[in-house]
Coordinates of C-alpha atoms in Angstrom, one line a residue:
X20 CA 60.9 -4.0 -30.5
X21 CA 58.3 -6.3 -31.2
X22 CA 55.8 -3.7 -32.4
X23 CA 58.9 -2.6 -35.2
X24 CA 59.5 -6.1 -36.1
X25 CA 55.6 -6.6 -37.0
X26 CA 55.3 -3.4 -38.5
X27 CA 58.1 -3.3 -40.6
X28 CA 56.9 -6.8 -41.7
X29 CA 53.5 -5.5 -42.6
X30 CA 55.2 -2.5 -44.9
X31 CA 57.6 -4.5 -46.7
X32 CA 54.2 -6.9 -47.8
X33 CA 52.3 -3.6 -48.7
X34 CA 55.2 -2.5 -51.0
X35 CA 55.9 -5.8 -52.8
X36 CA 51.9 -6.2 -53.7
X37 CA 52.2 -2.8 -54.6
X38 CA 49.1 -2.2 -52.4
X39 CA 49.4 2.0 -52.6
X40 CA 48.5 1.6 -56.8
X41 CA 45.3 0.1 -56.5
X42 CA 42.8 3.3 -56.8
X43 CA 39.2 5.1 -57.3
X44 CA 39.8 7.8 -59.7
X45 CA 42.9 8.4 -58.6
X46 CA 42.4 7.9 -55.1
X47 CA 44.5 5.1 -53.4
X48 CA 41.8 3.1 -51.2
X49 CA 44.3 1.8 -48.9
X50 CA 45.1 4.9 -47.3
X51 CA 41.6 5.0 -46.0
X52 CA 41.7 1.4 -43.7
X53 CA 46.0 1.0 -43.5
X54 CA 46.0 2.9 -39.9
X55 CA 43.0 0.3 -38.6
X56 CA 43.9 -2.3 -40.2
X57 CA 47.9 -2.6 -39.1
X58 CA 46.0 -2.0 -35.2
X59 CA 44.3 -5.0 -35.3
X60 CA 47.2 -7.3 -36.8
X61 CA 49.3 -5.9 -34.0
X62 CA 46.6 -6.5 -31.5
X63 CA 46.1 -10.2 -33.3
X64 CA 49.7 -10.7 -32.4
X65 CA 49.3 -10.2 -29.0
X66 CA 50.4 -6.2 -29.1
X67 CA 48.0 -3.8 -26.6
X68 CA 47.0 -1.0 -28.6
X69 CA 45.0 2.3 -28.3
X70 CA 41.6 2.3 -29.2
X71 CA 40.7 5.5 -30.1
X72 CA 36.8 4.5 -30.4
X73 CA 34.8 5.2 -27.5
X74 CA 31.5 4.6 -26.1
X75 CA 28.8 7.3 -27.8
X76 CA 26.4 9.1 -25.7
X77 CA 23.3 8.9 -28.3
X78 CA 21.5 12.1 -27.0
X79 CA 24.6 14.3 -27.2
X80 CA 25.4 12.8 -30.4
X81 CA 22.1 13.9 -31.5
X82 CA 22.6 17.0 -30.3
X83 CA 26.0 17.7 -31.9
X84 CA 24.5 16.2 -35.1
X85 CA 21.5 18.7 -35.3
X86 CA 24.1 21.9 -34.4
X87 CA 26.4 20.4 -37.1
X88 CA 23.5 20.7 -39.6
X89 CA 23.3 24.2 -38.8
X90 CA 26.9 24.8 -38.8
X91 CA 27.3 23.1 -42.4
X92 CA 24.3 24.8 -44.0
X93 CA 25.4 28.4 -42.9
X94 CA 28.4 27.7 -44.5
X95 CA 27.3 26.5 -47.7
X96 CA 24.4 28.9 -47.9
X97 CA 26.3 31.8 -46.8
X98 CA 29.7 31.1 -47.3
X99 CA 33.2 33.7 -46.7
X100 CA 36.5 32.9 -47.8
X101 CA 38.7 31.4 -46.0
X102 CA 42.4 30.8 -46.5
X103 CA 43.5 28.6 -43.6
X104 CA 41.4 24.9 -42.6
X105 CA 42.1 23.5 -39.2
X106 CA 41.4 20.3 -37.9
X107 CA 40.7 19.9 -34.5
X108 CA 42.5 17.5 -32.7
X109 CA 40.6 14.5 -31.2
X110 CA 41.3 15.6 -27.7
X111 CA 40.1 18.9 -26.3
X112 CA 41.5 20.4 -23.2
X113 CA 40.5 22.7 -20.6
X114 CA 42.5 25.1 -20.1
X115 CA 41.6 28.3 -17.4
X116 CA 38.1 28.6 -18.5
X117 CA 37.9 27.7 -22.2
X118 CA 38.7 24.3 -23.9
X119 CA 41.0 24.4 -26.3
X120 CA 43.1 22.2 -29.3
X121 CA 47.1 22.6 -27.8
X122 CA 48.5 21.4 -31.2
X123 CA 46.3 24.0 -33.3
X124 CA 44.5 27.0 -31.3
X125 CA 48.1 28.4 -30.5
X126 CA 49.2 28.7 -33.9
X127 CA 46.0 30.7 -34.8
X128 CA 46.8 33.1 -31.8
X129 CA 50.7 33.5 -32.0
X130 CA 50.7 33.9 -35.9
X131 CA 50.0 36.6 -38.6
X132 CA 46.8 34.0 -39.8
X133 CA 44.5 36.7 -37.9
X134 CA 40.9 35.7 -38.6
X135 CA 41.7 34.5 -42.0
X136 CA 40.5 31.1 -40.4
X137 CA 37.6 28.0 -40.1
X138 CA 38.1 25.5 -37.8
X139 CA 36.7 21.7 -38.1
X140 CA 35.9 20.1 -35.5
X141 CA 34.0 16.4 -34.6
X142 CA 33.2 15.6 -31.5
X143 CA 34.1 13.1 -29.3
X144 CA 32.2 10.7 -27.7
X145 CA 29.2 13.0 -29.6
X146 CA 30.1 16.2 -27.2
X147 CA 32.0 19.6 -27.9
X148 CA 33.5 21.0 -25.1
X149 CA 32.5 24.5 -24.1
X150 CA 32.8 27.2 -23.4
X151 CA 35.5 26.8 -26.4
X152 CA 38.3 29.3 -27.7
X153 CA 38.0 30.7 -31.4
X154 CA 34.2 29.2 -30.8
X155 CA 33.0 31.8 -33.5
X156 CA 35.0 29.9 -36.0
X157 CA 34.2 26.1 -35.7
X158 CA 32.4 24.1 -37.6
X159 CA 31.1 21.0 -36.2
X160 CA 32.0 18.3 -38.5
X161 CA 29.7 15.2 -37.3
X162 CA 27.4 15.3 -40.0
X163 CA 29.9 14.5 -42.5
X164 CA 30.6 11.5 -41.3
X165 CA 27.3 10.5 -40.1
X166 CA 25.5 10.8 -43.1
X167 CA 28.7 9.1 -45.3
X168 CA 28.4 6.2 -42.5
X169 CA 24.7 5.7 -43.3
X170 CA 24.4 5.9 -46.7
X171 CA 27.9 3.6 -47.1
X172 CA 25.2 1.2 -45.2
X173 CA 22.9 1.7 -48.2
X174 CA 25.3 1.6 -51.4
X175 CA 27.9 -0.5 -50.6
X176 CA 26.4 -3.5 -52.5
X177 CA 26.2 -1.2 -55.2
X178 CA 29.7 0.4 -54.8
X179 CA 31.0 -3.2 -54.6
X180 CA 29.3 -4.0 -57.9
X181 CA 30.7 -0.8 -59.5
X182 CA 34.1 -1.2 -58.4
X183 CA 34.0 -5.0 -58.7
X184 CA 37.6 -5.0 -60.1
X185 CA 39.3 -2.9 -57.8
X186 CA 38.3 -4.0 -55.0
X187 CA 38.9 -7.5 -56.0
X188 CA 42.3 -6.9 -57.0
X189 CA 42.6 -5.3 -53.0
X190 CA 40.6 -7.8 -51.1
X191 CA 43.7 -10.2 -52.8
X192 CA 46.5 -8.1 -51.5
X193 CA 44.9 -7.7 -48.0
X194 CA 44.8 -11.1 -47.9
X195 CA 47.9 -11.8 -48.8
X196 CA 49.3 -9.0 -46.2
X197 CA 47.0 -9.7 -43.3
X198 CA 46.3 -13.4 -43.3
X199 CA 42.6 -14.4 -43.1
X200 CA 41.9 -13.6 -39.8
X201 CA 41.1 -9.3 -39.9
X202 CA 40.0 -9.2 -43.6
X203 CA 36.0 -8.7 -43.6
X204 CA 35.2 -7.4 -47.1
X205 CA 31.9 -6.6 -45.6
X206 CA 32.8 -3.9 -43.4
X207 CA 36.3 -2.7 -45.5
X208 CA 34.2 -2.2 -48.4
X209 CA 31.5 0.2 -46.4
X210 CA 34.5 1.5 -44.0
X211 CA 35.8 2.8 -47.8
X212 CA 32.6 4.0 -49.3
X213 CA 32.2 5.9 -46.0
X214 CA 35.6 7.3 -46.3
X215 CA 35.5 8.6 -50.2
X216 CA 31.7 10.1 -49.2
X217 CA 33.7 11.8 -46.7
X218 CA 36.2 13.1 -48.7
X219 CA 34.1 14.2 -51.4
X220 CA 31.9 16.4 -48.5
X221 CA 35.0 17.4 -47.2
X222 CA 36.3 19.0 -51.2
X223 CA 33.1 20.4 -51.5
X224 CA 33.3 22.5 -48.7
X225 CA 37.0 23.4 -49.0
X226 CA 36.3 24.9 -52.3
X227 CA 33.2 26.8 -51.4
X228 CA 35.5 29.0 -49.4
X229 CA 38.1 28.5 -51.5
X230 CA 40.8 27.5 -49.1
X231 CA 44.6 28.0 -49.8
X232 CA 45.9 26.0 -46.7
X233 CA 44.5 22.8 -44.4
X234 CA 46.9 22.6 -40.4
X235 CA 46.5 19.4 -38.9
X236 CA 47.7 16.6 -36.6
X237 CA 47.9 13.6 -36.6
X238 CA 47.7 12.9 -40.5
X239 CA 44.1 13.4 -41.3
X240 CA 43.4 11.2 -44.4
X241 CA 40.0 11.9 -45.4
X242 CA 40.6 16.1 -45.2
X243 CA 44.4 15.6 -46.7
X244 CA 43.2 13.6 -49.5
X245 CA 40.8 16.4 -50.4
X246 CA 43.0 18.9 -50.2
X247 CA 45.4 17.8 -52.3
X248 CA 42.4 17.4 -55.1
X249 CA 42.0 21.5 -54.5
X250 CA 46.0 22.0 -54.9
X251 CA 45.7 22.8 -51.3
X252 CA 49.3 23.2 -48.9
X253 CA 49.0 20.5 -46.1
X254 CA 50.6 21.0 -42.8
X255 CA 51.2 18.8 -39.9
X256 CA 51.6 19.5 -36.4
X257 CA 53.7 17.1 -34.3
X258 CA 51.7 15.6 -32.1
X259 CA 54.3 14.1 -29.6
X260 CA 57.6 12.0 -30.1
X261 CA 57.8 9.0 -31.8
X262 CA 60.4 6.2 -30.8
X263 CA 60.2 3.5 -34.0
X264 CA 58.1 2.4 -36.2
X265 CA 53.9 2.9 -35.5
X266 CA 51.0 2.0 -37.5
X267 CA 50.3 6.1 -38.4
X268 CA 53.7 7.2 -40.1
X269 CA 55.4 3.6 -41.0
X270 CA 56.1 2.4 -44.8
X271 CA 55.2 4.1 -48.2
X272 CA 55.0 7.4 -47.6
X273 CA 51.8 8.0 -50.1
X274 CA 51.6 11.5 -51.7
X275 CA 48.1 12.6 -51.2
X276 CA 48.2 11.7 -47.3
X277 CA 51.7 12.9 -46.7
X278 CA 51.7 16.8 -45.5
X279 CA 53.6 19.4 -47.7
X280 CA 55.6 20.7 -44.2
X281 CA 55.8 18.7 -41.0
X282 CA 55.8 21.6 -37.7
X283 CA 58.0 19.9 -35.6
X284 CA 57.7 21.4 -32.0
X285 CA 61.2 21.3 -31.1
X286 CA 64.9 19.7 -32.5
X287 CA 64.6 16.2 -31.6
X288 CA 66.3 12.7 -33.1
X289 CA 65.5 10.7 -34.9
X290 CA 63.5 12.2 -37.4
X291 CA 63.2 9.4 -39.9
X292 CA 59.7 8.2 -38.3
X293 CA 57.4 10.4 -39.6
X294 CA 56.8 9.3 -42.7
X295 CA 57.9 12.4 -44.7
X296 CA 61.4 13.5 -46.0
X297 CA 63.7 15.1 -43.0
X298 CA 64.0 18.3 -45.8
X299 CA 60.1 19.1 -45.3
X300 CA 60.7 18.8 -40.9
X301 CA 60.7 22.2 -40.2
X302 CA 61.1 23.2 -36.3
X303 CA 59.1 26.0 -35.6
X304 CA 58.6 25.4 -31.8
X305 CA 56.1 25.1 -29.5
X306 CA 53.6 27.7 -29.1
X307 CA 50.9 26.3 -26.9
X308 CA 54.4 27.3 -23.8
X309 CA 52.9 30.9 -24.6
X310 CA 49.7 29.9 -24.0
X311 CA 49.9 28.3 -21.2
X312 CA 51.6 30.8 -19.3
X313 CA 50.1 31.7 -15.8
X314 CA 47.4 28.9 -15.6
X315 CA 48.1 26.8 -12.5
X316 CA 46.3 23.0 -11.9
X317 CA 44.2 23.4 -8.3
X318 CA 45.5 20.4 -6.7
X319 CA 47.5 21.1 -3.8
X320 CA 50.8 18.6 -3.8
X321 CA 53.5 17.7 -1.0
X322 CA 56.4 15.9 -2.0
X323 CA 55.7 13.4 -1.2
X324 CA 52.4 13.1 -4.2
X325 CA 53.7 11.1 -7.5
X326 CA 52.1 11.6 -11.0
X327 CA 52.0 8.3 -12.3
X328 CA 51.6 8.8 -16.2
X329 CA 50.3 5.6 -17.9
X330 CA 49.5 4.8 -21.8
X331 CA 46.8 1.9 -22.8
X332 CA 49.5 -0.2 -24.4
X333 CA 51.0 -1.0 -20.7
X334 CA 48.3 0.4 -18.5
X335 CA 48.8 -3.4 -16.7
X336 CA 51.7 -3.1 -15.9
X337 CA 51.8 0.5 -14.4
X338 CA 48.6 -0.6 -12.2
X339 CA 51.0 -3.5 -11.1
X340 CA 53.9 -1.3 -10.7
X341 CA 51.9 1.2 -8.9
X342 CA 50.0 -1.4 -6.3
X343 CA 52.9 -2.6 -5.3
X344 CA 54.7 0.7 -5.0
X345 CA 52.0 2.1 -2.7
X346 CA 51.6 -0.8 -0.5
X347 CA 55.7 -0.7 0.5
X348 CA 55.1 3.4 0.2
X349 CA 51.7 3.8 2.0
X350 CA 53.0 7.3 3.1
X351 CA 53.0 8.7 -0.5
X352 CA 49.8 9.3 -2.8
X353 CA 50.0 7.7 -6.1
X354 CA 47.7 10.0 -8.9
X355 CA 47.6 7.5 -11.7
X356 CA 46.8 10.0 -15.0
X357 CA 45.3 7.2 -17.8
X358 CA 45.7 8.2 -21.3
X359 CA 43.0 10.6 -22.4
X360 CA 41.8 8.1 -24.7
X361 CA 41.8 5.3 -22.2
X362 CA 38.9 4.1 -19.7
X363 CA 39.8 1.9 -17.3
X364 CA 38.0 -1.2 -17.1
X365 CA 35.9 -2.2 -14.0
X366 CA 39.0 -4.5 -12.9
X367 CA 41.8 -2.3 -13.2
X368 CA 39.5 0.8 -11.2
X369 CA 38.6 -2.1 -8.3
X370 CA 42.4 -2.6 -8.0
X371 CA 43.0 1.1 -8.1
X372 CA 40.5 1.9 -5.3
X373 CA 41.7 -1.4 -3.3
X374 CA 44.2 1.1 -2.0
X375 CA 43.7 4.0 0.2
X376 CA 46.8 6.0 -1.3
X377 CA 46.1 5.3 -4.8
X378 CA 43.9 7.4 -6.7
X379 CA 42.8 8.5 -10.7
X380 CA 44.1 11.8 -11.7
X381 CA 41.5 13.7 -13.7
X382 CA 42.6 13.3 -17.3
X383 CA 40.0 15.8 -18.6
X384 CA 42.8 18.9 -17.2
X385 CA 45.7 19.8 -19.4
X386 CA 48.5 17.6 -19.3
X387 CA 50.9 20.4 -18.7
X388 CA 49.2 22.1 -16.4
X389 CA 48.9 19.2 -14.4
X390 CA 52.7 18.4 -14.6
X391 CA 53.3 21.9 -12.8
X392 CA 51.7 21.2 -9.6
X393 CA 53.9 17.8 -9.2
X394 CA 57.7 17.7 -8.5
X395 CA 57.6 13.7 -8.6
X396 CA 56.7 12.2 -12.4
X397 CA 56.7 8.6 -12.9
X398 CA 56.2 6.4 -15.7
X399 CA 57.4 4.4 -18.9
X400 CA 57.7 6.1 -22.9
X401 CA 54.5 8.5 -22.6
X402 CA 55.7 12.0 -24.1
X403 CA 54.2 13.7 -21.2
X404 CA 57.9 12.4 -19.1
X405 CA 59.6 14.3 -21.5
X406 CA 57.3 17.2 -21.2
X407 CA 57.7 17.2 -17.3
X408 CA 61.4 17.6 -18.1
X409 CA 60.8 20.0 -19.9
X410 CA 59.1 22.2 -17.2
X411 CA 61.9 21.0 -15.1
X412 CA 60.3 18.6 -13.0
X413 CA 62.2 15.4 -11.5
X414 CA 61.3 12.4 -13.6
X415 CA 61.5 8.7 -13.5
X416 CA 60.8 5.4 -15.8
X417 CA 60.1 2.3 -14.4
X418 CA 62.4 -1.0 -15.4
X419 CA 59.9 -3.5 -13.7
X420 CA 56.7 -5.4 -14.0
X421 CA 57.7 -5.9 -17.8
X422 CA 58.0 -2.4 -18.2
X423 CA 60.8 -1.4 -20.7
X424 CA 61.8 2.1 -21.0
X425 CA 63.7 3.7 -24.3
X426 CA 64.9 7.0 -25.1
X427 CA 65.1 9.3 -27.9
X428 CA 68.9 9.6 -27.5
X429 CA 71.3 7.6 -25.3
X430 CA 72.4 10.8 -23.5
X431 CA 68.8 11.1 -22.5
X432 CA 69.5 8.7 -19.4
X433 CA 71.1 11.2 -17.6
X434 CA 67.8 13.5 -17.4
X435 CA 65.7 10.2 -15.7
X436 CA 66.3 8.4 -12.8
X437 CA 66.0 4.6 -13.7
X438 CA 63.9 2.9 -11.1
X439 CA 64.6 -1.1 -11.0
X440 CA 63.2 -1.6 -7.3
X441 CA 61.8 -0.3 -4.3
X442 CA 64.9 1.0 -3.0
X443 CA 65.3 2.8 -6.7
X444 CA 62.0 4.1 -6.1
X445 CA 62.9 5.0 -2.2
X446 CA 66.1 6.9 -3.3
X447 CA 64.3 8.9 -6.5
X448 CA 62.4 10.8 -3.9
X449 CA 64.9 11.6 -1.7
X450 CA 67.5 12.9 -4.4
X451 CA 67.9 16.4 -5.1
X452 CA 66.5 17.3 -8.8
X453 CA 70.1 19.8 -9.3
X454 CA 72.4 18.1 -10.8
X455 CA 70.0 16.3 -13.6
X456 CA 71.1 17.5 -16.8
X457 CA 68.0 19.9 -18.0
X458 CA 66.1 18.3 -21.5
X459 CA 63.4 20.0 -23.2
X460 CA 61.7 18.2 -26.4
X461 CA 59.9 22.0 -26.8
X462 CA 61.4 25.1 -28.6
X463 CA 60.3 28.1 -28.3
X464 CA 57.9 29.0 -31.4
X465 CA 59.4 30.7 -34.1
X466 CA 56.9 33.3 -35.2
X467 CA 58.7 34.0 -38.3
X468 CA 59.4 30.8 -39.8
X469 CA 55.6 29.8 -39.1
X470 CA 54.4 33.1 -41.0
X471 CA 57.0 32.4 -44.2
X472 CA 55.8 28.8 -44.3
X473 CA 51.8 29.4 -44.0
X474 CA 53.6 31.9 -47.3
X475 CA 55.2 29.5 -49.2

C-alpha cells in the first residue's frame, strides 16, 4: 500500500508538469530514466526494491563484447530480412540441456513465425548462457550499449550544450517531481545520451532487415522507441502478475513505449495495471506449459522439504520467517529459492547456513521445473505461488515477520493456506491438498489467436 501511495504520487506530478512533452526530435526523454528514477524515490522513502544491476565479470564481458562485434557486423554486412525482432528477456533459464527465454523462445516454436526470426539478446552479468535454443538466430546485443555508454561519456558536455533548452526545461520538472535528493544532471544527462545512441543503433539495424514486428517483455524502451520510428507492431509478453501500481507500467501511458498488443498469459483481474488499454490485452495463453512438458528438477524431495520462494523487496523478512520456522521445525528442510536477480549479502547467507536444515535453492534451474519436485510451497506475493497452484501444488503465504500477503481476487484465499504462526505452519503440512479449490494464472496458448495477431 505504501509503494501505490508513493507511486501514484509521483505520476500525478509527472502529469501536471507535463513531464511526457518535453522531447528530442520527437522523442520524449523521460521515458528513458522514469523506470530508474521512480526506484530510487521509492527506495529514498524507505521502500526495498529490486536492483536489477549486478556485479560484471570484466573478462566475460569482454568476451561477449568481442562476439557481439561479430554478431553485429555479419548482420550489417550481410544482412537477410527478417520480419519478427525478439528481445531476450534478462533472465535465461536452463531448461533440460539448453537455456532458454520462457516469455519468448516458446512463442517462436508453437507459432506459424517459422524462421522468419532474429533474436536480441544482452547478456547478463557480461555472460550468454549456452548451449542456447534458437542459438543460430541471436544476436548478441552488448556492443550497442557499450559503445553508446562510452561515447555518452565523451559528448555529453556537448549534448548538454546542444540541447541546453530542453534539458533545462526537464532538469526543472525533475526537480520539482523528485525533490533534490536523486536529481544528478551529471549522470541523467549521459544516462539519456546513452539511451538515444542506443536507440538510434537499435533503428538502424531494424531497418537493415526491414523488420515488420519487435516481441518483448517487460517494456523495452530503447528497442520500442525505435520501432515505432520504423512503423513497426510492438508486442508485449506478460511477464508475471501485477498486484497495484509499480514503477514499470504506472501513470501516462506514453505512445512510443506502450506496445500495440499486450499477450497476456492467462484471464486474470485486474487488468488496469499494465499501462495499456484493457481492449489491446489479448489472452493468448501460456506456451512455455508445452515446452516444459517432461523435464523433471533432479532434486529428490520428501514431504516433509518446503520451497521457500522469496523476492528482494522482503528477502528480510522471509530469512526471519524461515529461521525461526526451522529452528521449531528442525525435522523439515527449508530450500530458500532468492529471486533470480537477487544475491544474498554476506549477512543474510551466514544466517542461512547458521542452520543445518536451512539451505539456498539453486536459482539458476527453471522456476517451474523446480516447483514440480516440491508438494510444500511457501512464501509472500512472488508469481511463482501462483504458478505452483497452477501445477497443483499445496501453497502457503506467510502473515508474520511483517510479511503481508494480497491476492489478485478475494476468492483467491481459498487456493492458500494462511499461515499466522507455528501451529499455522504445523497444520499446513499435515492437511490434505484435496479440497483446495484448483487456480491457475496460465491458459493454455492459443495458437490461432497468436498467428492472427503477429497478422494484424
Amino acid at each position: 500500500m505504501e509503494i501505490d501511495l508513493l507511486l501514484k504520487n509521483i505520476c500525478e506530478k509527472e502529469t501536471g508538469h507535463q513531464i511526457y512533452n518535453i522531447n528530442i526530435k520527437g522523442i520524449p526523454l523521460y521515458n528513458f530514466i522514469r523506470q530508474d528514477l521512480r526506484t530510487k524515490y521509492l527506495k529514498l522513502h524507505g521502500v526495498k526494491c529490486m536492483d536489477l544491476a549486478s556485479a560484471i565479470d570484466i573478462r566475460k564481458t569482454l568476451i561477449s563484447a568481442f562476439m557481439s562485434i561479430c554478431h553485429v557486423s555479419k548482420l550489417l554486412f550481410f544482412p537477410r530480412c527478417r520480419s519478427n525482432v525478439f528481445i531476450a528477456f534478462s533472465r535465461i533459464d536452463r531448461i533440460g540441456s539448453y537455456y532458454c527465454d520462457k516469455f519468448t523462445d516458446p512463442f517462436i516454436d508453437y507459432s506459424n513465425i517459422g524462421s522468419d526470426y532474429i533474436i536480441f539478446e544482452h547478456g547478463r552479468r557480461g555472460v550468454h548462457s549456452r548451449p542456447r535454443l534458437h542459438g543460430n538466430h541471436i544476436i548478441y546485443s552488448d556492443i550497442i550499449t557499450i559503445t553508446a555508454r562510452l561515447i555518452s561519456i565523451l559528448l555529453s558536455p556537448f549534448f548538454k550544450y546542444k540541447y541546453k533548452v530542453e534539458l533545462t526545461l526537464l532538469f526543472s520538472s525533475l526537480y520539482s517531481i523528485y525533490g533534490k535528493e536523486i536529481i544528478n544532471e551529471k549522470q541523467i544527462a549521459r544516462s539519456l545520451l546513452s539511451s538515444l545512441l542506443s536507440t538510434k543503433q537499435y533503428k538502424f539495424l531494424f531497418g537493415k532487415i526491414r523488420a515488420r514486428r519487435i516481441f518483448a517483455p517487460v517494456r523495452p524502451v530503447e528497442e520500442f522507441v525505435a520501432a515505432r520510428q520504423l512503423n513497426m507492431r510492438c508486442y508485449e509478453m506478460q511477464h508475471g502478475i501485477t498486484y497495484g501500481e509499480t514503477v514499470i507500467y504506472s501513470g501516462y501511458s506514453e505512445k512510443m513505449i506502450t506496445p500495440d498488443f499486450f499477450l497476456a498469459f492467462g484471464d486474470n483481474d485486474p487488468k488496469n495495471v499494465y499501462g495499456i488499454e484493457e481492449d489491446k490485452i489479448f489472452n493468448v495463453g501460456w506456451p512455455f506449459s508445452e515446452y516444459n512438458v517432461g523435464f523433471t528438477y533432479t532434486h529428490e524431495c520428501n514431504k516433509k522439504d518446503v520451497l521457500v520462494i522469496s523476492e528482494p523487496e522482503v528477502s528480510e523478512a522471509i530469512i526471519s520467517a524461515v529461521l525461526k520456522l526451522a529452528k521449531v521445525n528442525p525435522e523439515n528442510r527449508f530450500y530458500i529459492r532468492p529471486h533470480p536477480h537477487e544475491n544474498y549479502n554476506e549477512d543474510q547467507i551466514r544466517k542461512i547456513h547458521s542452520l543445518p536444515n536451512i539451505t539456498v535453492q539453486d536459482n539458476k534451474i527453471n522456476i517451474s521445473v523446480v516447483l514440480q519436485s516440491f508438494e510444500n510451497i511457501i512464501g509472500e506475493n512472488s508469481t511463482a505461488l501462483y504458478e505452483a497452484l497452477s501445477l497443483n501444488r499445496k501453497v502457503g503465504k506467510l502473515f508474520f515477520e511483517g510479511l503481508h500477503p494480497i491476492y489478485l481476487n478475494s476468492n483467491d484465499k481459498k487456493s492458500f493456506w494462511e499461515i499466522y504462526s507455528f501451529e499455522g505452519f504445523t497444520n499446513f503440512l499435515k492437511e490434505s491438498n484435496t479440497y483446495i479449490p484448483k487456480r491457475n494464472i496460465y491458459s493454455r496458448f492459443n495458437k490461432d489467436l497468436f498467428n492472427r495477431l503477429v497478422q494484424e
